[in-house]
Short mmCIF file of C-alpha atoms and ligand atoms in Angstrom, two decimals:
data_model
loop_
_atom_site.label_atom_id
_atom_site.label_comp_id
_atom_site.label_asym_id
_atom_site.label_seq_id
_atom_site.Cartn_x
_atom_site.Cartn_y
_atom_site.Cartn_z
CA MET P 1 83.45 87.78 75.13
CA ILE P 2 86.94 86.40 75.78
CA SER P 3 86.97 83.59 78.32
CA ARG P 4 90.71 82.95 78.73
CA LEU P 5 92.94 85.19 80.86
CA LEU P 6 96.70 84.73 81.14
CA ILE P 7 98.21 86.85 83.91
CA LEU P 8 101.96 87.21 83.36
CA GLY P 9 103.23 88.14 86.82
CA GLY P 10 100.45 86.16 88.47
CA SER P 11 102.09 86.06 91.91
CA GLY P 12 102.57 89.82 92.16
CA ASP P 13 101.03 92.69 94.06
CA LEU P 14 98.89 93.91 91.16
CA THR P 15 97.25 90.49 90.81
CA ALA P 16 96.56 90.32 94.55
CA ARG P 17 95.43 93.91 95.07
CA TYR P 18 93.46 94.61 91.94
CA LEU P 19 92.89 91.70 89.55
CA MET P 20 91.61 89.09 91.98
CA PRO P 21 89.21 91.53 93.71
CA ALA P 22 88.02 92.78 90.32
CA LEU P 23 87.35 89.22 89.15
CA ALA P 24 85.45 88.56 92.40
CA GLU P 25 83.31 91.66 91.85
CA LEU P 26 82.45 90.57 88.34
CA GLN P 27 81.72 87.06 89.51
CA ALA P 28 79.39 88.38 92.24
CA GLY P 29 77.53 90.43 89.62
CA GLY P 30 77.26 87.44 87.26
CA GLN P 31 79.33 89.36 84.69
CA LEU P 32 82.11 86.87 84.03
CA PRO P 33 81.98 84.83 80.84
CA GLU P 34 80.77 81.26 81.07
CA GLY P 35 83.71 78.88 81.51
CA LEU P 36 86.30 81.58 82.26
CA ARG P 37 89.81 80.20 82.81
CA VAL P 38 92.44 82.31 84.58
CA THR P 39 96.04 81.15 84.41
CA GLY P 40 98.69 82.77 86.59
CA VAL P 41 102.20 82.65 85.13
CA GLY P 42 105.51 83.41 86.83
CA ARG P 43 108.86 82.06 87.93
CA ASP P 44 107.58 80.84 91.30
CA GLU P 45 107.59 77.05 91.59
CA TRP P 46 103.89 77.02 92.43
CA ASP P 47 101.09 74.65 91.49
CA ASP P 48 97.34 75.23 91.02
CA GLU P 49 96.71 74.71 94.71
CA ARG P 50 99.34 77.23 95.80
CA PHE P 51 97.97 79.83 93.35
CA GLY P 52 94.48 79.18 94.72
CA GLU P 53 95.74 79.87 98.25
CA PHE P 54 97.38 83.08 97.07
CA ALA P 55 94.13 84.17 95.40
CA ALA P 56 91.99 83.26 98.41
CA GLU P 57 94.27 85.31 100.67
CA ALA P 58 94.18 88.21 98.18
CA LEU P 59 90.38 88.13 98.23
CA ARG P 60 90.26 88.03 102.03
CA ARG P 61 92.47 91.10 102.20
CA HIS P 62 91.44 93.16 99.22
CA ALA P 63 88.00 92.22 97.93
CA PRO P 64 85.48 95.04 98.52
CA ALA P 65 83.19 94.52 101.50
CA HIS P 66 80.05 94.23 99.36
CA VAL P 67 81.52 91.28 97.45
CA GLY P 68 80.65 88.71 100.08
CA GLY P 69 79.69 85.11 99.62
CA SER P 70 81.66 82.28 98.21
CA HIS P 71 84.48 82.72 95.74
CA ASP P 72 84.62 78.98 95.04
CA ALA P 73 83.57 79.31 91.40
CA LEU P 74 86.33 81.84 90.77
CA LEU P 75 88.94 79.82 92.65
CA ALA P 76 87.99 76.74 90.63
CA ALA P 77 88.72 78.66 87.42
CA LEU P 78 92.34 79.32 88.43
CA SER P 79 95.45 77.43 87.39
CA TRP P 80 99.18 78.07 87.62
CA ARG P 81 102.07 77.62 85.17
CA THR P 82 105.67 78.15 86.19
CA ALA P 83 107.53 79.95 83.39
CA ASP P 84 110.05 82.60 82.47
CA VAL P 85 107.74 85.14 80.81
CA THR P 86 110.47 86.29 78.43
CA ASP P 87 110.91 82.78 77.03
CA ALA P 88 109.13 82.69 73.66
CA ASP P 89 108.99 78.86 73.40
CA ARG P 90 107.45 78.54 76.83
CA LEU P 91 104.95 81.34 76.14
CA GLY P 92 104.11 79.71 72.80
CA ARG P 93 103.27 76.42 74.53
CA LEU P 94 101.16 78.22 77.14
CA VAL P 95 99.19 80.25 74.63
CA GLY P 96 98.91 77.20 72.36
CA GLU P 97 97.10 75.18 75.04
CA SER P 98 93.94 76.38 73.29
CA ASP P 99 92.93 78.01 70.01
CA GLU P 100 90.55 80.38 71.74
CA PRO P 101 91.36 84.09 71.94
CA VAL P 102 93.23 85.04 75.09
CA VAL P 103 93.75 88.17 77.19
CA VAL P 104 97.48 88.41 77.90
CA TYR P 105 97.76 90.66 80.95
CA LEU P 106 101.22 92.07 81.68
CA ALA P 107 101.05 92.42 85.48
CA LEU P 108 104.80 92.91 85.44
CA PRO P 109 107.43 95.51 86.29
CA PRO P 110 107.78 97.97 83.38
CA ALA P 111 111.43 96.96 82.83
CA VAL P 112 110.33 93.60 81.37
CA PHE P 113 107.51 94.89 79.13
CA ALA P 114 109.79 95.15 76.08
CA PRO P 115 111.38 91.65 76.32
CA VAL P 116 107.98 90.08 76.97
CA VAL P 117 106.42 91.84 73.98
CA ASP P 118 109.38 90.71 71.84
CA ALA P 119 108.87 87.13 73.01
CA LEU P 120 105.14 87.34 72.22
CA CYS P 121 105.99 88.66 68.74
CA ARG P 122 107.76 85.36 68.05
CA ILE P 123 104.67 83.27 68.77
CA ARG P 124 101.19 83.23 67.30
CA LEU P 125 98.38 84.68 69.39
CA PRO P 126 94.96 83.24 68.47
CA SER P 127 92.86 85.65 66.44
CA GLY P 128 90.77 87.96 68.65
CA SER P 129 93.40 88.01 71.44
CA VAL P 130 94.26 91.21 73.30
CA LEU P 131 97.22 92.46 75.32
CA VAL P 132 96.98 94.56 78.48
CA VAL P 133 99.82 96.83 79.60
CA GLU P 134 99.78 98.61 82.93
CA LYS P 135 101.15 102.05 83.58
CA PRO P 136 103.80 103.40 83.57
CA PHE P 137 103.92 103.07 79.79
CA GLY P 138 107.66 103.67 79.31
CA THR P 139 109.85 105.97 81.35
CA ASP P 140 110.11 108.86 78.90
CA LEU P 141 109.05 109.87 75.39
CA ASP P 142 111.68 107.75 73.62
CA SER P 143 110.96 104.58 75.57
CA ALA P 144 107.19 105.03 75.05
CA ARG P 145 107.74 105.35 71.29
CA ASP P 146 109.94 102.28 71.33
CA LEU P 147 107.34 100.27 73.23
CA ASN P 148 104.59 101.39 70.85
CA GLU P 149 106.66 100.24 67.89
CA ARG P 150 107.13 96.80 69.42
CA LEU P 151 103.42 96.55 70.26
CA SER P 152 102.40 97.49 66.74
CA ALA P 153 104.37 94.49 65.47
CA LEU P 154 102.37 92.25 67.79
CA LEU P 155 98.73 93.30 67.54
CA PRO P 156 96.50 95.94 65.90
CA GLU P 157 96.05 99.08 68.00
CA GLU P 158 92.46 98.22 68.99
CA ALA P 159 93.70 95.00 70.62
CA VAL P 160 96.25 96.79 72.84
CA PHE P 161 94.89 98.03 76.17
CA ARG P 162 97.11 100.59 77.92
CA LEU P 163 95.41 100.95 81.25
CA ASP P 164 94.88 104.03 83.35
CA HIS P 165 92.41 103.00 86.03
CA VAL P 166 91.47 106.63 86.68
CA LEU P 167 89.44 106.66 83.46
CA ALA P 168 87.10 104.03 84.87
CA LYS P 169 86.27 106.03 88.00
CA GLN P 170 82.71 107.27 88.26
CA THR P 171 83.40 110.99 88.74
CA VAL P 172 85.78 110.93 85.86
CA GLN P 173 83.00 109.67 83.64
CA ASN P 174 80.73 112.25 85.19
CA ILE P 175 82.95 114.96 83.75
CA LEU P 176 81.61 113.86 80.39
CA GLY P 177 78.00 113.73 81.59
CA LEU P 178 78.24 117.12 83.24
CA ARG P 179 79.80 118.75 80.21
CA PHE P 180 78.00 117.11 77.35
CA ALA P 181 74.53 116.29 78.70
CA ASN P 182 73.72 119.74 80.12
CA ARG P 183 73.08 123.01 78.42
CA VAL P 184 74.29 125.23 81.26
CA PHE P 185 77.99 124.39 81.53
CA GLU P 186 79.37 124.03 78.02
CA PRO P 187 78.74 127.67 76.95
CA ILE P 188 80.91 128.93 79.84
CA TRP P 189 83.53 126.16 79.51
CA SER P 190 86.30 128.24 77.93
CA HIS P 191 88.93 130.90 78.47
CA ALA P 192 86.20 133.56 78.20
CA HIS P 193 84.85 132.49 81.59
CA VAL P 194 87.44 130.21 83.20
CA SER P 195 90.65 131.82 84.40
CA GLN P 196 92.31 128.74 85.85
CA VAL P 197 91.81 124.99 86.14
CA ASP P 198 93.49 123.21 89.05
CA ILE P 199 93.88 119.47 88.93
CA VAL P 200 94.89 118.25 92.37
CA TRP P 201 95.67 114.74 93.59
CA ASP P 202 96.95 114.90 97.17
CA GLU P 203 97.49 111.63 98.99
CA THR P 204 98.13 110.84 102.64
CA LEU P 205 99.65 107.57 101.43
CA ALA P 206 103.44 107.49 101.76
CA LEU P 207 105.76 105.00 100.08
CA GLU P 208 103.99 101.87 101.40
CA GLY P 209 106.90 99.55 100.55
CA ARG P 210 106.85 100.46 96.84
CA ALA P 211 110.40 101.84 96.65
CA GLY P 212 111.43 99.28 94.00
CA TYR P 213 109.07 100.94 91.54
CA TYR P 214 108.43 104.41 92.96
CA ASP P 215 112.01 105.52 93.58
CA ARG P 216 112.69 105.14 89.85
CA ALA P 217 109.43 106.82 88.87
CA GLY P 218 108.61 109.74 91.17
CA ALA P 219 105.42 111.79 91.26
CA LEU P 220 105.67 113.23 87.75
CA ARG P 221 105.98 109.84 86.03
CA ASP P 222 103.73 108.00 88.49
CA MET P 223 100.79 110.40 88.49
CA VAL P 224 101.08 113.43 86.19
CA GLN P 225 102.09 111.73 82.93
CA ASN P 226 99.02 109.52 83.13
CA HIS P 227 96.26 110.18 85.69
CA LEU P 228 96.44 113.99 85.89
CA LEU P 229 96.85 114.48 82.15
CA GLN P 230 93.91 112.18 81.52
CA LEU P 231 91.82 114.37 83.81
CA LEU P 232 93.03 117.42 81.94
CA ALA P 233 92.13 115.81 78.62
CA LEU P 234 88.55 115.10 79.72
CA VAL P 235 88.06 118.55 81.19
CA ALA P 236 89.53 120.42 78.24
CA MET P 237 88.65 118.34 75.18
CA GLU P 238 86.17 119.40 72.51
CA PRO P 239 82.75 117.71 72.47
CA PRO P 240 83.01 114.28 70.82
CA THR P 241 80.47 113.25 68.21
CA GLY P 242 79.49 110.27 70.34
CA MET P 243 80.82 108.05 73.10
CA GLY P 244 82.46 105.51 70.81
CA GLN P 245 86.12 104.71 71.37
CA ARG P 246 87.26 106.50 68.23
CA ASP P 247 85.36 109.73 69.03
CA LEU P 248 86.49 109.91 72.61
CA ARG P 249 90.10 109.01 72.07
CA GLU P 250 90.53 111.34 69.11
CA ARG P 251 89.17 114.31 71.04
CA LYS P 252 91.52 113.51 73.95
CA VAL P 253 94.53 113.26 71.68
CA ASP P 254 93.59 116.57 70.00
CA VAL P 255 93.63 118.46 73.26
CA LEU P 256 96.80 116.77 74.52
CA ARG P 257 98.49 117.81 71.27
CA ALA P 258 97.62 121.44 72.12
CA THR P 259 98.94 121.14 75.68
CA ARG P 260 102.41 122.15 76.82
CA ALA P 261 104.27 122.97 79.99
CA LEU P 262 104.95 126.67 80.53
CA THR P 263 108.60 127.72 80.31
CA SER P 264 110.62 129.86 82.73
CA ASP P 265 110.21 132.79 80.32
CA GLU P 266 106.47 132.66 80.92
CA THR P 267 106.22 132.02 84.65
CA ASP P 268 108.52 132.17 87.69
CA HIS P 269 107.82 128.58 88.71
CA PRO P 270 106.98 126.44 85.70
CA SER P 271 107.38 123.36 87.90
CA VAL P 272 108.01 122.43 91.53
CA ARG P 273 109.58 119.21 92.77
CA ALA P 274 109.91 118.17 96.38
CA ARG P 275 110.16 115.15 98.62
CA TYR P 276 108.92 114.54 102.12
CA THR P 277 111.00 114.52 105.25
CA ALA P 278 110.04 112.84 108.52
CA GLY P 279 106.76 113.98 110.02
CA GLU P 280 103.55 112.99 111.70
CA LEU P 281 100.55 111.83 109.77
CA GLY P 282 97.27 110.76 111.33
CA GLY P 283 98.96 110.26 114.70
CA ALA P 284 101.71 108.02 113.27
CA GLN P 285 105.34 108.87 112.57
CA VAL P 286 106.36 108.78 108.91
CA PRO P 287 110.10 108.36 108.29
CA ASP P 288 112.06 110.62 105.98
CA TYR P 289 111.55 109.42 102.37
CA THR P 290 115.29 108.92 101.93
CA SER P 291 115.48 106.56 104.90
CA GLU P 292 112.82 104.20 103.50
CA GLU P 293 114.10 100.77 102.53
CA GLY P 294 115.06 100.58 98.87
CA VAL P 295 115.33 104.35 98.33
CA ASP P 296 118.54 105.71 96.84
CA PRO P 297 118.73 109.41 97.89
CA ARG P 298 121.11 110.12 95.00
CA ARG P 299 118.26 109.58 92.53
CA GLY P 300 116.66 112.75 93.87
CA THR P 301 113.18 111.26 93.39
CA GLU P 302 110.32 113.69 93.98
CA THR P 303 107.27 112.68 96.00
CA PHE P 304 105.48 115.95 95.20
CA THR P 305 105.22 117.98 92.05
CA GLU P 306 103.36 120.94 90.65
CA ALA P 307 103.39 122.13 87.06
CA THR P 308 101.67 124.88 85.12
CA LEU P 309 100.44 124.09 81.63
CA ALA P 310 98.81 125.93 78.77
CA VAL P 311 96.37 124.52 76.26
CA ASP P 312 97.12 126.39 73.07
CA ASN P 313 93.84 126.30 71.22
CA TRP P 314 90.87 128.55 70.51
CA ARG P 315 88.91 127.43 73.57
CA TRP P 316 91.64 127.68 76.20
CA ALA P 317 94.10 130.39 75.10
CA GLY P 318 95.06 132.30 78.27
CA THR P 319 93.58 129.87 80.83
CA LEU P 320 96.17 128.37 83.19
CA PHE P 321 96.09 124.68 84.02
CA THR P 322 97.91 123.77 87.23
CA LEU P 323 98.59 120.14 88.06
CA ARG P 324 99.60 119.11 91.56
CA THR P 325 100.14 115.79 93.28
CA GLY P 326 102.06 114.51 96.26
CA LYS P 327 102.41 111.74 98.78
CA ALA P 328 102.42 111.85 102.62
CA LEU P 329 100.38 115.06 102.59
CA ALA P 330 98.01 116.25 105.33
CA GLY P 331 94.83 115.10 103.63
CA ASP P 332 93.47 113.06 100.72
CA ARG P 333 92.11 115.35 98.05
CA THR P 334 91.43 114.52 94.43
CA GLU P 335 89.61 117.25 92.61
CA ILE P 336 89.36 119.36 89.53
CA VAL P 337 88.60 123.00 90.27
CA LEU P 338 87.42 125.41 87.59
CA ARG P 339 88.01 128.97 88.75
CA PHE P 340 85.85 131.46 86.90
CA HIS P 341 86.63 135.09 86.14
CA GLU P 342 85.12 137.70 88.37
CA VAL P 343 81.83 139.25 87.31
CA PRO P 344 82.39 142.00 84.72
CA HIS P 345 80.74 144.69 86.83
CA ARG P 346 80.11 144.94 90.55
CA VAL P 347 76.64 146.10 91.44
CA PHE P 348 76.96 145.54 95.18
CA PRO P 349 78.98 147.74 97.54
CA VAL P 350 82.69 147.10 97.20
CA ASP P 351 83.13 145.67 100.71
CA THR P 352 80.79 142.83 99.80
CA ALA P 353 82.56 142.03 96.53
CA PRO P 354 81.47 138.63 95.20
CA GLU P 355 83.98 135.81 95.19
CA ALA P 356 84.85 134.35 91.83
CA ASN P 357 82.74 131.24 91.26
CA THR P 358 84.34 127.83 91.45
CA LEU P 359 83.14 124.46 90.25
CA ARG P 360 84.73 121.52 92.04
CA LEU P 361 84.57 117.97 90.75
CA ARG P 362 85.72 115.76 93.60
CA LEU P 363 86.72 112.13 93.40
CA GLY P 364 86.30 109.73 96.33
CA PRO P 365 83.90 110.52 97.87
CA ASP P 366 82.43 111.70 94.60
CA GLN P 367 80.91 115.17 94.72
CA ILE P 368 80.17 118.09 92.48
CA ARG P 369 80.22 121.49 94.23
CA LEU P 370 79.40 124.84 92.67
CA ARG P 371 80.31 127.88 94.75
CA VAL P 372 78.05 130.86 94.16
CA ASN P 373 77.35 134.22 95.81
CA LEU P 374 74.03 134.86 97.50
CA ASN P 375 72.49 137.69 99.44
CA THR P 376 72.60 137.34 103.20
CA SER P 377 69.33 137.04 105.04
CA GLU P 378 70.06 140.17 107.13
CA ASP P 379 70.82 142.62 104.41
CA LEU P 380 69.73 142.58 100.79
CA PHE P 381 72.93 144.35 99.68
CA THR P 382 75.38 142.12 101.49
CA LEU P 383 76.72 138.99 99.91
CA GLU P 384 77.92 135.69 101.26
CA PRO P 385 79.18 132.64 99.46
CA GLY P 386 77.11 129.47 99.36
CA GLU P 387 77.56 126.06 97.76
CA LEU P 388 75.34 123.90 95.60
CA ALA P 389 76.60 120.40 96.35
CA LEU P 390 75.69 117.07 94.87
CA SER P 391 77.03 113.87 96.40
CA LEU P 392 77.11 110.92 94.08
CA ALA P 393 76.29 107.37 95.11
CA PRO P 394 79.32 105.08 95.24
CA PRO P 395 79.93 103.30 91.94
CA GLN P 396 78.57 99.79 91.47
CA LEU P 397 81.83 98.55 90.00
CA SER P 398 85.35 99.47 91.08
CA ALA P 399 87.58 100.97 88.40
CA TYR P 400 89.51 97.73 87.88
CA ALA P 401 86.38 95.61 87.61
CA ARG P 402 84.99 97.99 85.02
CA LEU P 403 88.24 97.90 83.03
CA LEU P 404 88.49 94.14 83.21
CA LEU P 405 84.94 93.81 81.93
CA ASP P 406 85.76 96.13 79.01
CA ILE P 407 88.87 94.08 78.22
CA LEU P 408 86.92 90.81 78.17
CA HIS P 409 84.47 92.53 75.78
CA ARG P 410 87.38 93.92 73.69
CA ASP P 411 86.11 97.45 74.26
CA ALA P 412 89.06 99.86 74.29
CA THR P 413 87.09 103.09 74.91
CA LEU P 414 88.61 103.56 78.36
CA SER P 415 92.12 102.54 77.42
CA ILE P 416 94.91 104.84 76.30
CA ARG P 417 95.75 104.89 72.60
CA GLY P 418 99.42 104.66 71.59
CA ASP P 419 99.67 108.23 70.29
CA GLU P 420 97.88 109.48 73.41
CA ALA P 421 100.54 107.91 75.65
CA GLU P 422 103.25 109.55 73.53
CA GLU P 423 101.57 112.98 73.67
CA SER P 424 101.43 112.76 77.45
CA TRP P 425 105.14 111.99 77.58
CA ARG P 426 105.83 114.86 75.17
CA ILE P 427 104.10 117.22 77.62
CA VAL P 428 106.11 116.16 80.69
CA GLN P 429 109.43 115.59 78.89
CA PRO P 430 110.61 119.26 79.07
CA ILE P 431 109.94 119.20 82.82
CA LEU P 432 111.94 115.99 83.24
CA ASP P 433 114.72 117.51 81.14
CA SER P 434 114.85 120.71 83.19
CA TRP P 435 115.05 118.65 86.38
CA ALA P 436 117.84 116.53 84.89
CA ARG P 437 119.73 119.76 84.18
CA ASP P 438 119.14 120.74 87.84
CA GLU P 439 117.32 123.91 86.88
CA VAL P 440 114.65 123.28 89.51
CA PRO P 441 115.84 122.72 93.09
CA LEU P 442 114.48 119.70 94.95
CA ALA P 443 112.54 121.20 97.88
CA THR P 444 111.36 119.35 100.98
CA TYR P 445 108.16 119.27 103.03
CA PRO P 446 107.44 117.48 106.29
CA ALA P 447 105.20 114.41 105.99
CA GLY P 448 101.73 115.40 107.18
CA SER P 449 102.05 118.99 105.94
CA SER P 450 100.23 120.58 103.02
CA GLY P 451 103.29 120.46 100.76
CA PRO P 452 106.27 122.65 100.05
CA GLY P 453 104.56 125.92 99.24
CA SER P 454 101.38 127.56 98.18
CA SER P 455 98.73 125.19 96.95
CA PRO P 456 95.86 125.75 94.57
C1 BG6 I 1 98.53 104.62 91.08
C2 BG6 I 1 99.84 105.20 91.54
O1 BG6 I 1 98.51 104.54 89.67
O2 BG6 I 1 97.47 105.45 91.51
C3 BG6 I 1 99.85 105.33 93.06
O3 BG6 I 1 100.91 104.35 91.14
C4 BG6 I 1 98.64 106.10 93.53
O4 BG6 I 1 101.05 105.95 93.49
C5 BG6 I 1 97.37 105.53 92.92
O5 BG6 I 1 98.60 106.03 94.93
C6 BG6 I 1 96.16 106.41 93.23
O6 BG6 I 1 95.00 105.84 92.70
P1 BG6 I 1 93.85 105.29 93.64
O7 BG6 I 1 92.77 104.89 92.73
O8 BG6 I 1 94.46 104.14 94.39
O9 BG6 I 1 93.48 106.44 94.53
#
């Protein structure tokens, strides 16, 4: 297990919101390596004490409620180094403070990933070291390829962790359990029975002061290119031979390679883009997106998007995959919905026609719901829909804690492989291109509404 963690961008939001709470969770569970040392690195003229205060405040604000008790042992493991993270000499001295393998965590804005990786290429990382890159991995297909090339000069693929925290969520892993540990679902998991798969990630969250990043990203780059396509990959992939990192990642890449966005020749609305206007959400007023501090309206950034995809392979030919996500919407809803074909023959009177079955896999709170048709108690020949629902216990580890643990163990099963990141960009690139050519108008929706149009 690696026991040295270097957080480049140690004074940032990601460190405060996710890394410190994740470390505290692991500490509470006794899962941190003996003698762990965590060094925050950044331009701020801080010292160890100041970094400790920052971490303590982060833990007060963001550590999960169940992680009570003292964080003294964690705080004692922290130290701070002031440095320009693109300066190879300085990085070399920092890394060279010990010969032990190190986790170099890039908790940095994506714009500096490339110069930092170049600087790291000029120094020697101790054998067994790993590098962690946060999403977004590039801004388009070309930049992702470029970043992959730089990374391959630095470390072997299995030592590069491209994170997508969604993969470490419990329900997401349950997709695999449901599909591959039960006899009943897999035989009907194909175009022969499933007409459409909706992958929905609606958020009530608005911009939350993230304009610096979000206004350059937008919903398609922020959510679809990574989180939603990862969900699609797990739902649509072929059964892996086992749960090893090679099996799982190869099956995901296979299905992403078969996936493409529909074109305007195939459907009237291959994609939708929209952004929110002022509205009311949960009793509070949300300002128009374009009036938020740091937003440049000329960028035309979307806060909502929908896209229809096809998976061109034997299993899924003809099944539609719709992906939808947006911010400042009426409710929080993250779910994957499999919509089944209607029954081949109706045996009940037509006015009690059965509804097509649906299987919903919901994230947060985690639930699995299967909608079926049953006879009513009053009349044997009348039908009514009912639901078989299973609520799952909250996960023991948050997604970030789980990922951090995997990183310290050098287990890349839940990280995104380089070619996988590129395939995901290849899928969204035609949509980005059609938007750049202004072929899809930018619609609006009031904050607190259900979005700009019909929703799956
Ligand atoms: C992040 C996106 O990756 O995922 C955010 O940048 C989004 O815009 C978030 O709100 C959603 O994930 P979670 O786990 O916080 O619901």
